[in-house]
C-alpha positions as semicolon CSV with decimal commas, in nm:
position;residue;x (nm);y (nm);z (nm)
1;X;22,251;16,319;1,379
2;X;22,637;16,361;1,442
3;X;22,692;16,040;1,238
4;X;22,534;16,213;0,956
5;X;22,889;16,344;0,849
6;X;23,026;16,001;0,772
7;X;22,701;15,822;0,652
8;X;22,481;16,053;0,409
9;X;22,519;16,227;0,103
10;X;22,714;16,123;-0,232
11;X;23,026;16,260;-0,055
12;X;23,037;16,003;0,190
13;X;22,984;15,667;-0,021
14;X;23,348;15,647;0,047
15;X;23,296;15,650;0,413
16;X;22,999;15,431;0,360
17;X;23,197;15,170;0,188
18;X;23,439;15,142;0,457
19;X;23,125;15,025;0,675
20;X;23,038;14,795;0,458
21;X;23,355;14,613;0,447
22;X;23,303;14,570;0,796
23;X;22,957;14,396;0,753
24;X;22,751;14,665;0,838
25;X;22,456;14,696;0,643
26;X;22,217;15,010;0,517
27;X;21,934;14,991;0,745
28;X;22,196;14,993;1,037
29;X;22,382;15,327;0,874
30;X;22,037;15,431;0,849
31;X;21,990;15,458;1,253
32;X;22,231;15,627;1,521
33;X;22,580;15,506;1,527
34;X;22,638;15,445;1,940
35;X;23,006;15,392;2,035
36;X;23,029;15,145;2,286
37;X;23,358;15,190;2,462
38;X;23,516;14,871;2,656
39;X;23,811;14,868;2,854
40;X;23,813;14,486;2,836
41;X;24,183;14,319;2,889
42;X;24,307;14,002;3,042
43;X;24,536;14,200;3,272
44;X;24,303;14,375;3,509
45;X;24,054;14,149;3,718
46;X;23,781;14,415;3,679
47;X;23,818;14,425;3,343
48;X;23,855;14,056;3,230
49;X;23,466;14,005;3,167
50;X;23,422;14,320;2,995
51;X;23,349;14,178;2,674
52;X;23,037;14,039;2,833
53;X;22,869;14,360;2,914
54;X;22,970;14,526;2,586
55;X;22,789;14,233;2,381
56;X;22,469;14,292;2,710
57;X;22,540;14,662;2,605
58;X;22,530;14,587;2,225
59;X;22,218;14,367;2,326
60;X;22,065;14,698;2,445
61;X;22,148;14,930;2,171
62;X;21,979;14,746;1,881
63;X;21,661;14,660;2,105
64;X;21,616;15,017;2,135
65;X;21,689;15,091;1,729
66;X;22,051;15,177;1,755
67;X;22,359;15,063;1,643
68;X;22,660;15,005;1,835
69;X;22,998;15,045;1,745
70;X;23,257;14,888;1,973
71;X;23,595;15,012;2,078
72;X;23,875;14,982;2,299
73;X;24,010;15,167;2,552
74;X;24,312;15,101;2,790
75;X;24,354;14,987;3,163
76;X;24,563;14,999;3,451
77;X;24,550;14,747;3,678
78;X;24,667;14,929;4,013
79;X;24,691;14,649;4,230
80;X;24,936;14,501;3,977
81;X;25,128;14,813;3,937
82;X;25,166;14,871;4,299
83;X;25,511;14,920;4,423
84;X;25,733;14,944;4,115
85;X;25,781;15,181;3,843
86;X;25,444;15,095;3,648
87;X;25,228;15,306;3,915
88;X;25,383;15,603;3,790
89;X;25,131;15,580;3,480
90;X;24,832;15,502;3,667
91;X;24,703;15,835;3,726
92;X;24,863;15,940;3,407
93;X;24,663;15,696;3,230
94;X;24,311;15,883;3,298
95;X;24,476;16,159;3,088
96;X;24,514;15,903;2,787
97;X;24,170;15,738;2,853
98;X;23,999;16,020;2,823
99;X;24,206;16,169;2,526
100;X;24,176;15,829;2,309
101;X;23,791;15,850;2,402
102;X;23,740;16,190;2,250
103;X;23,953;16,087;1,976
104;X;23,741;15,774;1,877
105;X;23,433;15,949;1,954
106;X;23,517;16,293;1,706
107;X;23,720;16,054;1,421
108;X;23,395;15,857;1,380
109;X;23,102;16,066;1,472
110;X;22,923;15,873;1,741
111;X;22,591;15,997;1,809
112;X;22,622;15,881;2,178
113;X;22,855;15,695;2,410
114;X;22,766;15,420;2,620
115;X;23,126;15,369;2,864
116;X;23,193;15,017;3,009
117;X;23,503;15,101;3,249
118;X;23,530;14,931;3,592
119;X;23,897;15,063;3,814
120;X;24,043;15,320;3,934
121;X;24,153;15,583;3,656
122;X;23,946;15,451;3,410
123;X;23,589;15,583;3,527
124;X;23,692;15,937;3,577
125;X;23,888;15,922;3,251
126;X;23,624;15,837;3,041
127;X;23,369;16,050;3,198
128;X;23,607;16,325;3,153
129;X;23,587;16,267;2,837
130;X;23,197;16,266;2,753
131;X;23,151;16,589;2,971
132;X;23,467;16,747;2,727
133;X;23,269;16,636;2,403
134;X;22,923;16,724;2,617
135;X;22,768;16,413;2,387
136;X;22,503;16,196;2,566
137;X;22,646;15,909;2,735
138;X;22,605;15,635;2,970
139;X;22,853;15,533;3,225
140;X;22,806;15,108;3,246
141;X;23,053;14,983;3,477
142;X;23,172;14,620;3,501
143;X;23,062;14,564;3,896
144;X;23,234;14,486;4,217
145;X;23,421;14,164;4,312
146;X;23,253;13,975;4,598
147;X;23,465;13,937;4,882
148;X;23,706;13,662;4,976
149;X;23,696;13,423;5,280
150;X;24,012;13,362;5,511
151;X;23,946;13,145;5,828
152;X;23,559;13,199;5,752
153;X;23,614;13,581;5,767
154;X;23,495;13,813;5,434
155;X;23,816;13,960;5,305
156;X;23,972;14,166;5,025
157;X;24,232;14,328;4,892
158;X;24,348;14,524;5,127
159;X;24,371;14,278;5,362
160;X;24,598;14,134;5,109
161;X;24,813;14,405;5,132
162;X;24,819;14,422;5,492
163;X;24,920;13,996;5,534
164;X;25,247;14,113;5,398
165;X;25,339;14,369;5,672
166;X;25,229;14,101;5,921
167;X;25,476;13,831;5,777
168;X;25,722;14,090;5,774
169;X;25,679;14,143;6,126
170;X;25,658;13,745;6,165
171;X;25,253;13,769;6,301
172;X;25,217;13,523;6,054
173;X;25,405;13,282;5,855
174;X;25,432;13,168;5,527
175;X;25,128;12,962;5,488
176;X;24,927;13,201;5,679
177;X;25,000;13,460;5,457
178;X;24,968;13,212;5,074
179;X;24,606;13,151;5,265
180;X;24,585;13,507;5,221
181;X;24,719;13,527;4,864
182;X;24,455;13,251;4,736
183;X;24,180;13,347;4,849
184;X;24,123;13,731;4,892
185;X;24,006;13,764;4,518
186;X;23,772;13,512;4,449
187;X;23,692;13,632;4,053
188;X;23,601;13,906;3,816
189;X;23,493;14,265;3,910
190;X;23,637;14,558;4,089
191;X;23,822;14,475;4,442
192;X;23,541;14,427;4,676
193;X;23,574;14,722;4,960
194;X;23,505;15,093;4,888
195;X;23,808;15,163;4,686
196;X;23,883;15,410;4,444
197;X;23,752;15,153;4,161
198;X;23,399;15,140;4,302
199;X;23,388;15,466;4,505
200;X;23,407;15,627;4,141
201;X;23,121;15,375;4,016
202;X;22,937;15,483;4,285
203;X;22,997;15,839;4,244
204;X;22,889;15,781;3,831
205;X;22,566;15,702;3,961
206;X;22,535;15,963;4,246
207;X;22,601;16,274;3,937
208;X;22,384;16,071;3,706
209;X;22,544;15,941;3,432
210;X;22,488;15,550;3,525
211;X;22,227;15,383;3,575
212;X;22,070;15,274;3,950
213;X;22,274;14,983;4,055
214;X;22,601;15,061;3,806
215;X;22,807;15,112;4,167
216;X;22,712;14,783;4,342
217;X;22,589;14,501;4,167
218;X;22,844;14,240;4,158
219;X;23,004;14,211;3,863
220;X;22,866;13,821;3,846
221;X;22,522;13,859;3,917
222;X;22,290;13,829;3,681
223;X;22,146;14,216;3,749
224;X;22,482;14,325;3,614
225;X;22,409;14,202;3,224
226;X;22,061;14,321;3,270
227;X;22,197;14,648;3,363
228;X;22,407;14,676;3,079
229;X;22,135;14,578;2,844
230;X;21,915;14,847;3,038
231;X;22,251;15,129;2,981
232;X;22,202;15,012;2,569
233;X;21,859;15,107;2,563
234;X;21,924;15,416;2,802
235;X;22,129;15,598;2,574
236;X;21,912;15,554;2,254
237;X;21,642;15,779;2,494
238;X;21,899;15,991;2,551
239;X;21,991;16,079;2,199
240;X;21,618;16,100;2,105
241;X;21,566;16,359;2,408
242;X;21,913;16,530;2,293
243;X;22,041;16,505;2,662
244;X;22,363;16,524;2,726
245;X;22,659;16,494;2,961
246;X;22,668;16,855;3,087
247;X;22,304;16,857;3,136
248;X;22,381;16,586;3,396
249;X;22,712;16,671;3,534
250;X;22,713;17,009;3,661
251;X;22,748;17,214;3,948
252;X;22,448;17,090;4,123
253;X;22,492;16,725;4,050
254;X;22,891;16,731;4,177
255;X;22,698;16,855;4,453
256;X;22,514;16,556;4,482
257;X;22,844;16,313;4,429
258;X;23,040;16,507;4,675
259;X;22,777;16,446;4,936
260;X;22,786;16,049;4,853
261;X;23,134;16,091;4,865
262;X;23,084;16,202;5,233
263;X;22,867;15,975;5,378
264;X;22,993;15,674;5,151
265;X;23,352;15,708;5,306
266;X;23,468;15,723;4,934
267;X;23,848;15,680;4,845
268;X;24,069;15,978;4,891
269;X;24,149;15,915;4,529
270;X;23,816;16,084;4,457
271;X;23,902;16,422;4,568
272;X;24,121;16,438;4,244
273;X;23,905;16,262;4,016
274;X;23,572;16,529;4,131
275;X;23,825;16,798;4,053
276;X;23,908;16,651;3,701
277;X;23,553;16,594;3,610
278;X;23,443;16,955;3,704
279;X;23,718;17,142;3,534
280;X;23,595;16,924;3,203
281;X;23,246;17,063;3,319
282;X;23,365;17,422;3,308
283;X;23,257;17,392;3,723
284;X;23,425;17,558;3,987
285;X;23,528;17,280;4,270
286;X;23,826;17,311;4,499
287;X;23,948;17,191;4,847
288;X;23,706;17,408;4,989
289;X;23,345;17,330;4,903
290;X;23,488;16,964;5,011
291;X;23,546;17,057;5,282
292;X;23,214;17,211;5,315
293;X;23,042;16,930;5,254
294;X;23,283;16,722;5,501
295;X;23,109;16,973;5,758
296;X;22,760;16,899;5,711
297;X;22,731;16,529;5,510
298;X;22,742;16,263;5,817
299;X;22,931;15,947;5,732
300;X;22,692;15,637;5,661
301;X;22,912;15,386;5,582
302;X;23,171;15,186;5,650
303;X;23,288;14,985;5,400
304;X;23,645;14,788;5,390
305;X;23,901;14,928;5,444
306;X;23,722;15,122;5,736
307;X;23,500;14,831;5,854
308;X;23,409;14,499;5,798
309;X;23,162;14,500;5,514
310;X;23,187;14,509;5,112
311;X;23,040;14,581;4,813
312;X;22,800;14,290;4,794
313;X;22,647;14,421;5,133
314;X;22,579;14,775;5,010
315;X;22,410;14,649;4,736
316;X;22,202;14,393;4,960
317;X;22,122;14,690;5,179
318;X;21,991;14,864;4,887
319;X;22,294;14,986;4,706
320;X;22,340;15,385;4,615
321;X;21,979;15,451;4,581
322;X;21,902;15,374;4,919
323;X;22,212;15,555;5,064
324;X;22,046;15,867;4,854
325;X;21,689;15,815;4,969
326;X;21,852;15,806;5,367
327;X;22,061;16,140;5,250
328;X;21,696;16,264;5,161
329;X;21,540;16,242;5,494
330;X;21,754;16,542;5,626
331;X;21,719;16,740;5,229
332;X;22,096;16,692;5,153
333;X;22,012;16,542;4,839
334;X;21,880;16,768;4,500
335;X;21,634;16,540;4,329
336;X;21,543;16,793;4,063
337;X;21,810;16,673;3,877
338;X;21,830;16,480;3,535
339;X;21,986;16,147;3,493
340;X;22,096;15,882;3,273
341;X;21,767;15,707;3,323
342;X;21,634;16,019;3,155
343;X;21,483;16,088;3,512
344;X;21,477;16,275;3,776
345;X;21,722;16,170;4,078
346;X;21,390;16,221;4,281
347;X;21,189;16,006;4,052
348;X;21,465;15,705;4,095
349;X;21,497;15,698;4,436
350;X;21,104;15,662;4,446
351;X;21,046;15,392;4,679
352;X;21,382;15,337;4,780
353;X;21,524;15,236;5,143
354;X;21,757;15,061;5,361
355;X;21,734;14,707;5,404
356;X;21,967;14,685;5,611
357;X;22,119;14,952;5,875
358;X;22,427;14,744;5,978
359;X;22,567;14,855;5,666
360;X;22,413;15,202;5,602
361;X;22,365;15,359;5,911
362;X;22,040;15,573;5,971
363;X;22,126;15,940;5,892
364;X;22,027;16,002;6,305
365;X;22,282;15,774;6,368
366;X;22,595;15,784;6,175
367;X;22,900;15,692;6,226
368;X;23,008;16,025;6,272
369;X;22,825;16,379;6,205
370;X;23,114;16,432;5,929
371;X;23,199;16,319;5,589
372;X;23,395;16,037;5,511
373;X;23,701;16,262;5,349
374;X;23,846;16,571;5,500
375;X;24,106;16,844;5,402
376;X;24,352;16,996;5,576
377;X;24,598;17,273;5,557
378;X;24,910;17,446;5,724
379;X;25,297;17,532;5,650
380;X;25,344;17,232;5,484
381;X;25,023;17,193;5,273
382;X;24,946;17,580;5,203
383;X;24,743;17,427;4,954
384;X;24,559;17,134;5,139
385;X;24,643;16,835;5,165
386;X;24,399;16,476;5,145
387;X;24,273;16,255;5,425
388;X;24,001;15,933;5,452
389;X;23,887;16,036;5,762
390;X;23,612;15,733;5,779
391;X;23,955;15,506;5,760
392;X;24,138;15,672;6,063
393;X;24,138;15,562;6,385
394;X;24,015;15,846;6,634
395;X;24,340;15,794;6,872
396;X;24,538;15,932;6,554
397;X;24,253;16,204;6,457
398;X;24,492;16,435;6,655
399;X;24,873;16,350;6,647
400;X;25,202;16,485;6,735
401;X;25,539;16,324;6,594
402;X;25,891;16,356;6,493
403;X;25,934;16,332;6,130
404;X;26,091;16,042;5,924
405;X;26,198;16,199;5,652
406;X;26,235;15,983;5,282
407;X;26,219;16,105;4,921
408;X;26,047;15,816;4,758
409;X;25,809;15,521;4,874
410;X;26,100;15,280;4,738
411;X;26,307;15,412;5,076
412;X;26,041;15,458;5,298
413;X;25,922;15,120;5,270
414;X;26,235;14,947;5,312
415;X;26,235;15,120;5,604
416;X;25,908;14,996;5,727
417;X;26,004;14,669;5,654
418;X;26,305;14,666;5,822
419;X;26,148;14,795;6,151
420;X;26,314;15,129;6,166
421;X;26,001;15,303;6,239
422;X;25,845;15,298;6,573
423;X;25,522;15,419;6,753
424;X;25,460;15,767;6,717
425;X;25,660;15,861;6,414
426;X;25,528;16,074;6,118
427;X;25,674;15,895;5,783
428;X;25,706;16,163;5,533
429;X;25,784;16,067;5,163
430;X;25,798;16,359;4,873
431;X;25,878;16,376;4,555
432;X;25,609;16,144;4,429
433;X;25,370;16,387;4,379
434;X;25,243;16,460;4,015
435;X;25,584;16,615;3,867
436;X;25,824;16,418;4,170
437;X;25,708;16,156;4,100
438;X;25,637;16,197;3,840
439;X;25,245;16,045;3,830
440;X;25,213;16,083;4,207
441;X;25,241;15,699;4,281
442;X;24,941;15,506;4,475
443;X;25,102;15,409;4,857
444;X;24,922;15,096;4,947
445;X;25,235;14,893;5,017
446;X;25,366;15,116;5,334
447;X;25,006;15,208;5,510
448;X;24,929;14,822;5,436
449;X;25,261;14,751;5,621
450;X;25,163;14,973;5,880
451;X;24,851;14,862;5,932
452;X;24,999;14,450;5,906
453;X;25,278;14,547;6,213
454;X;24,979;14,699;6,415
455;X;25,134;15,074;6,385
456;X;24,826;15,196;6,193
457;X;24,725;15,333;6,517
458;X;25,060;15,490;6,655
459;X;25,235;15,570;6,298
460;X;25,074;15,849;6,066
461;X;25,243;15,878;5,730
462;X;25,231;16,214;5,488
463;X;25,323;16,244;5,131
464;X;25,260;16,473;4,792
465;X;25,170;16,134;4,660
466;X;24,873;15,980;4,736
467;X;24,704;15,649;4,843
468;X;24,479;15,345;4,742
469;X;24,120;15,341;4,860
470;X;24,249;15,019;5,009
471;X;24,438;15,239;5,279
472;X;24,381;15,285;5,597
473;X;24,541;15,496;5,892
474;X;24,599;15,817;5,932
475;X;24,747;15,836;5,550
476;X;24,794;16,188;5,467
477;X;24,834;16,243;5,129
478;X;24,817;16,494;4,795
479;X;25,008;16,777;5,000
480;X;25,071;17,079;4,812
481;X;25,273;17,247;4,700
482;X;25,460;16,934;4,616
483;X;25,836;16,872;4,722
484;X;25,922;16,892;4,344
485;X;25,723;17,190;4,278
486;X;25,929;17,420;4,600
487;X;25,667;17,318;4,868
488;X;25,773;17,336;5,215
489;X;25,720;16,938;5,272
490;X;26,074;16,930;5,075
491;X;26,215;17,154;5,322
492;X;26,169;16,908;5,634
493;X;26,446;16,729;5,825
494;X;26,459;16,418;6,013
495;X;26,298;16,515;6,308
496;X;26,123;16,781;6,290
497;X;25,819;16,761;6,514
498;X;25,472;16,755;6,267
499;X;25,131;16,818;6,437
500;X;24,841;16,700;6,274
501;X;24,446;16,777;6,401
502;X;24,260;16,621;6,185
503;X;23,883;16,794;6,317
504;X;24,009;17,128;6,274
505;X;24,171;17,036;5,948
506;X;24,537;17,176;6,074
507;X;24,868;17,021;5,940
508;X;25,216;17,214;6,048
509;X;25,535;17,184;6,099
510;X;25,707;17,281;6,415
511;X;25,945;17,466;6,201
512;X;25,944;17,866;6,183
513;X;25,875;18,048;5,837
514;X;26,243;18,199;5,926
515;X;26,386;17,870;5,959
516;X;26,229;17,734;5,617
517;X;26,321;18,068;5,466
518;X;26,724;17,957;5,586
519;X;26,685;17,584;5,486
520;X;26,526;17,697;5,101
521;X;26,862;17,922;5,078
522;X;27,049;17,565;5,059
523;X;26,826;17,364;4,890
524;X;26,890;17,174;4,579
525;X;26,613;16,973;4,411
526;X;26,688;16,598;4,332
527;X;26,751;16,483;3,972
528;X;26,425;16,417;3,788
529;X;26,346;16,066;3,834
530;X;26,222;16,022;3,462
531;X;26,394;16,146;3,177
532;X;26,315;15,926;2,858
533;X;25,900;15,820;2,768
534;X;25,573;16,024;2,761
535;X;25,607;16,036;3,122
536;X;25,850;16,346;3,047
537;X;25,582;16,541;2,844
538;X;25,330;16,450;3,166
539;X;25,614;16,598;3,404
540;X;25,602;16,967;3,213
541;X;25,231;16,981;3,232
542;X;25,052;16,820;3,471
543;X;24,882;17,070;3,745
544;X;24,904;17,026;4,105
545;X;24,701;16,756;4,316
546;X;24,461;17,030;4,468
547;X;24,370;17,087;4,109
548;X;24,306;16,754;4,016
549;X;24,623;16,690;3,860
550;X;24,425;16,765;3,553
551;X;24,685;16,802;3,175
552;X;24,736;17,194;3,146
């Protein structure tokens, strides 16, 4: 066993003794040492109950003759972040998460990792980190919020978001919009539509590495602690059988999560954190193969922000499994493939279905023949650029406008809010792309506005940054190059006319290369907008977007 090096032998009775003083006792040195890794804080609603599952995890772990070793890890709360200077270390924060993980992990030994994250950066940081050790692990995820009810409608977040644009363009007042403020987040768990939070604890069990149920069981049913206790005993198997990450992420199980991605309508956020996980994997992924599978994966689903229904009704339809088993019918689905249950994916979706095809559509009947995310590219994304397709309506799927041009969301939204943007205007913000911005800042406050002022189907908005799950509209985002890195979307003027065609993934400017090649002659690049914090070192070496805007 790993642990071996700080347990055994007359060398390590100093190590030993260090154990002891924390209460542990021979016979549990004398079994595998399982780190149990909780995000749990009192700033992020997804995480606030975290200490429950590690003690259900914990629960697990010695039922199964292990012993479990907790410790922390950090969290972002992105809705909290949103719109000020603290979203600038969201996506930077996967990079720490999955750094402090390996640390812990390599200091101490583990034998195996059992990972209770719930939002946003912290899934794909941690897996990141098991696939870059290539230990076994578990993912465990703290569950989805159930959804909020304003005037006896299901709500969420992003509705949230979208309330504010609406009182800004006086739709509805104030007590309309404090209805919306105390009640769209009714408790603990992840925000309750198909953000980036639980499209990425979806996608953990679509590769493998959680356990059936880890993307949609609320996080206050009951199912949830009995999954945890379930992900305790799961790893102990796992050691015993000596399977690890990388023999259940790899090229053919990203295969698997990219086509859930598709017909899931996942977050646009997950096109980075695929690319993250693969290059930990040592697998070849880029803009490409998605959009290969964008081709040929039909979109089931559509979850809030693109429809009506949440978490809770995914999982009442029959959760992941049963959007795999529908996948299935027309073979787009390996099930050859190991997983966390230390089965095949063919053996757990054995008797799976859907229980309900208002909220996963039969695969002869989707909501469209495509996936949920598609790519595009042109002269001002040479290399790609990011849309939720699922989320778009199909008046803006093809779209010709003249460019508002701003160089940070701080401008464009005051803009927006202000009314100085108008049916059939592009809104293009740079310079908050992974070195602009630098941490290539989550947009949810200007499509939400947008979409509050009814302009979500008139208004399309670009950037090099990117946006929330919780977005909807045609929100273009992670163009590259980025502004800040010489790309071409820093060359464009105030109304320059931008055509976008979404179906034949084309994104251009009506501007001639010989007319960028005069405008770059006279360009000077803004002042870094960070110059003091670790945000600096992130600046020098973070990669672009279409490369998962992984640490060099």
């Amino acid at each position: 066993m790993r642990s071996d090096s700080v347990k055994k032998g007359i060398e390590r009775a100093p190590n030993r003794s260090l154990f002891y003083a924390m209460g542990y006792t021979k016979e549990e040195l004398e079994r595998p040492l399982v780190g149990v890794v909780s995000a749990k804080s009192e700033i992020v609603p997804g995480h606030m109950h975290l200490d429950k599952i590690a003690e259900a995890v914990k629960a697990g772990v010695r039922m199964a003759g292990g012993t479990p070793v907790e410790v922390p890890a950090i969290g972002v709360c992105d809705g909290i972040a949103m719109g000020h200077v603290g979203m600038k270390y969201s996506l930077p924060s996967r990079e720490l998460i999955a750094d402090s993980v390996e640390t812990m992990t390599m200091a101490h030994a583990f034998d195996g990792l059992v990972l209770i994250p719930n939002c946003d950066k912290i899934v794909p940081g941690m897996i990141m980190a098991a696939v870059r050790m290539n230990i076994p692990a578990v993912v465990c995820s703290g569950g989805p919020m159930m959804s909020g009810l304003v005037g006896g409608v299901e709500t969420s977040l992003s509705k949230m978001f979208e309330a504010v644009g609406a009182r800004k363009a006086n739709l509805i007042d104030d007590e309309g919009l404090l209805e919306y403020e105390e009640n769209v987040c009714p408790g603990c768990g992840s925000c309750s539509g198909m953000y980036t939070a639980n499209s990425m604890n979806c996608l953990s069990e679509a590769v493998g590495i959680a356990l059936p149920g880890n993307g949609t069981i609320p996080a206050v049913h009951s199912g949830r602690i009995q999954l945890a206790k379930h992900a305790g005993m799961a790893i102990m198997n796992l050691i015993e059988k000596d399977i690890k990450a990388r023999d259940i992420i790899n090229e053919k199980s990203l295969r698997n999560a990219l086509t859930c991605d598709m017909a899931l309508g996942c977050s646009s956020n997950s096109v980075l954190h695929l690319l993250a996980i693969a290059n930990e994997a040592g697998v070849e992924l880029n803009l490409e193969i998605f959009n290969e599978f964008s081709a040929k994966v039909p979109n089931l689903c559509h979850l809030a922000p693109a429809g009506p229904t949440h978490m809770h009704d995914l999982n009442n339809a029959g959760g992941l499994q049963a959007v795999l088993s529908e996948l299935d019918k027309k073979g787009l689905i390996d099930k050859s493939l190991i997983t966390a249950t230390g089965k095949t994916v063919g053996e757990n979706i054995a008797g799976a279905h859907v229980k309900d095809y208002n909220t996963i559509r039969p695969i002869d009947e989707p909501y469209s023949e495509t996936g949920g995310i598609a790519i595009m590219w042109g002269n001002i994304a040479q290399d790609g650029c990011v849309v939720k397709r699922s989320a778009v309506a199909p008046e803006m799927l093809q779209h010709s406008g003249p460019a508002r041009v701003f160089d940070s969301e701080d401008e464009a939204i005051e803009a927006i809010y202000n009314g100085k943007i108008v049916d059939g205007d592009v809104v293009v913000i740079r310079y908050e792309g992974p070195k602009g911005g630098p941490g290539m800042r989550e947009m949810l406050n200007p499509t939400s506005a947008l979409a509050g002022m009814k302009l979500d189907k008139t208004v399309a908005l670009i950037t090099d940054g990117r946006f929330s799950g919780a977005s909807r509209g045609a929100s273009i985002g992670h163009v590259c190059p980025e502004a800040a890195e010489g790309g071409n979307i820093g060359l464009l003027q105030e109304g320059d006319i931008i055509d976008i065609d979404i179906p034949n993934a084309k994104i251009n400017a009506q501007v001639s290369d010989e007319e960028f090649a005069k405008r770059r002659e006279s360009y000077q690049a803004p002042a870094p907008k960070v110059t003091q914090g670790w945000l600096v070192r992130y600046m020098r070496n973070v990669d672009a977007a279409s490369k998962g805007a992984v640490m060099k």
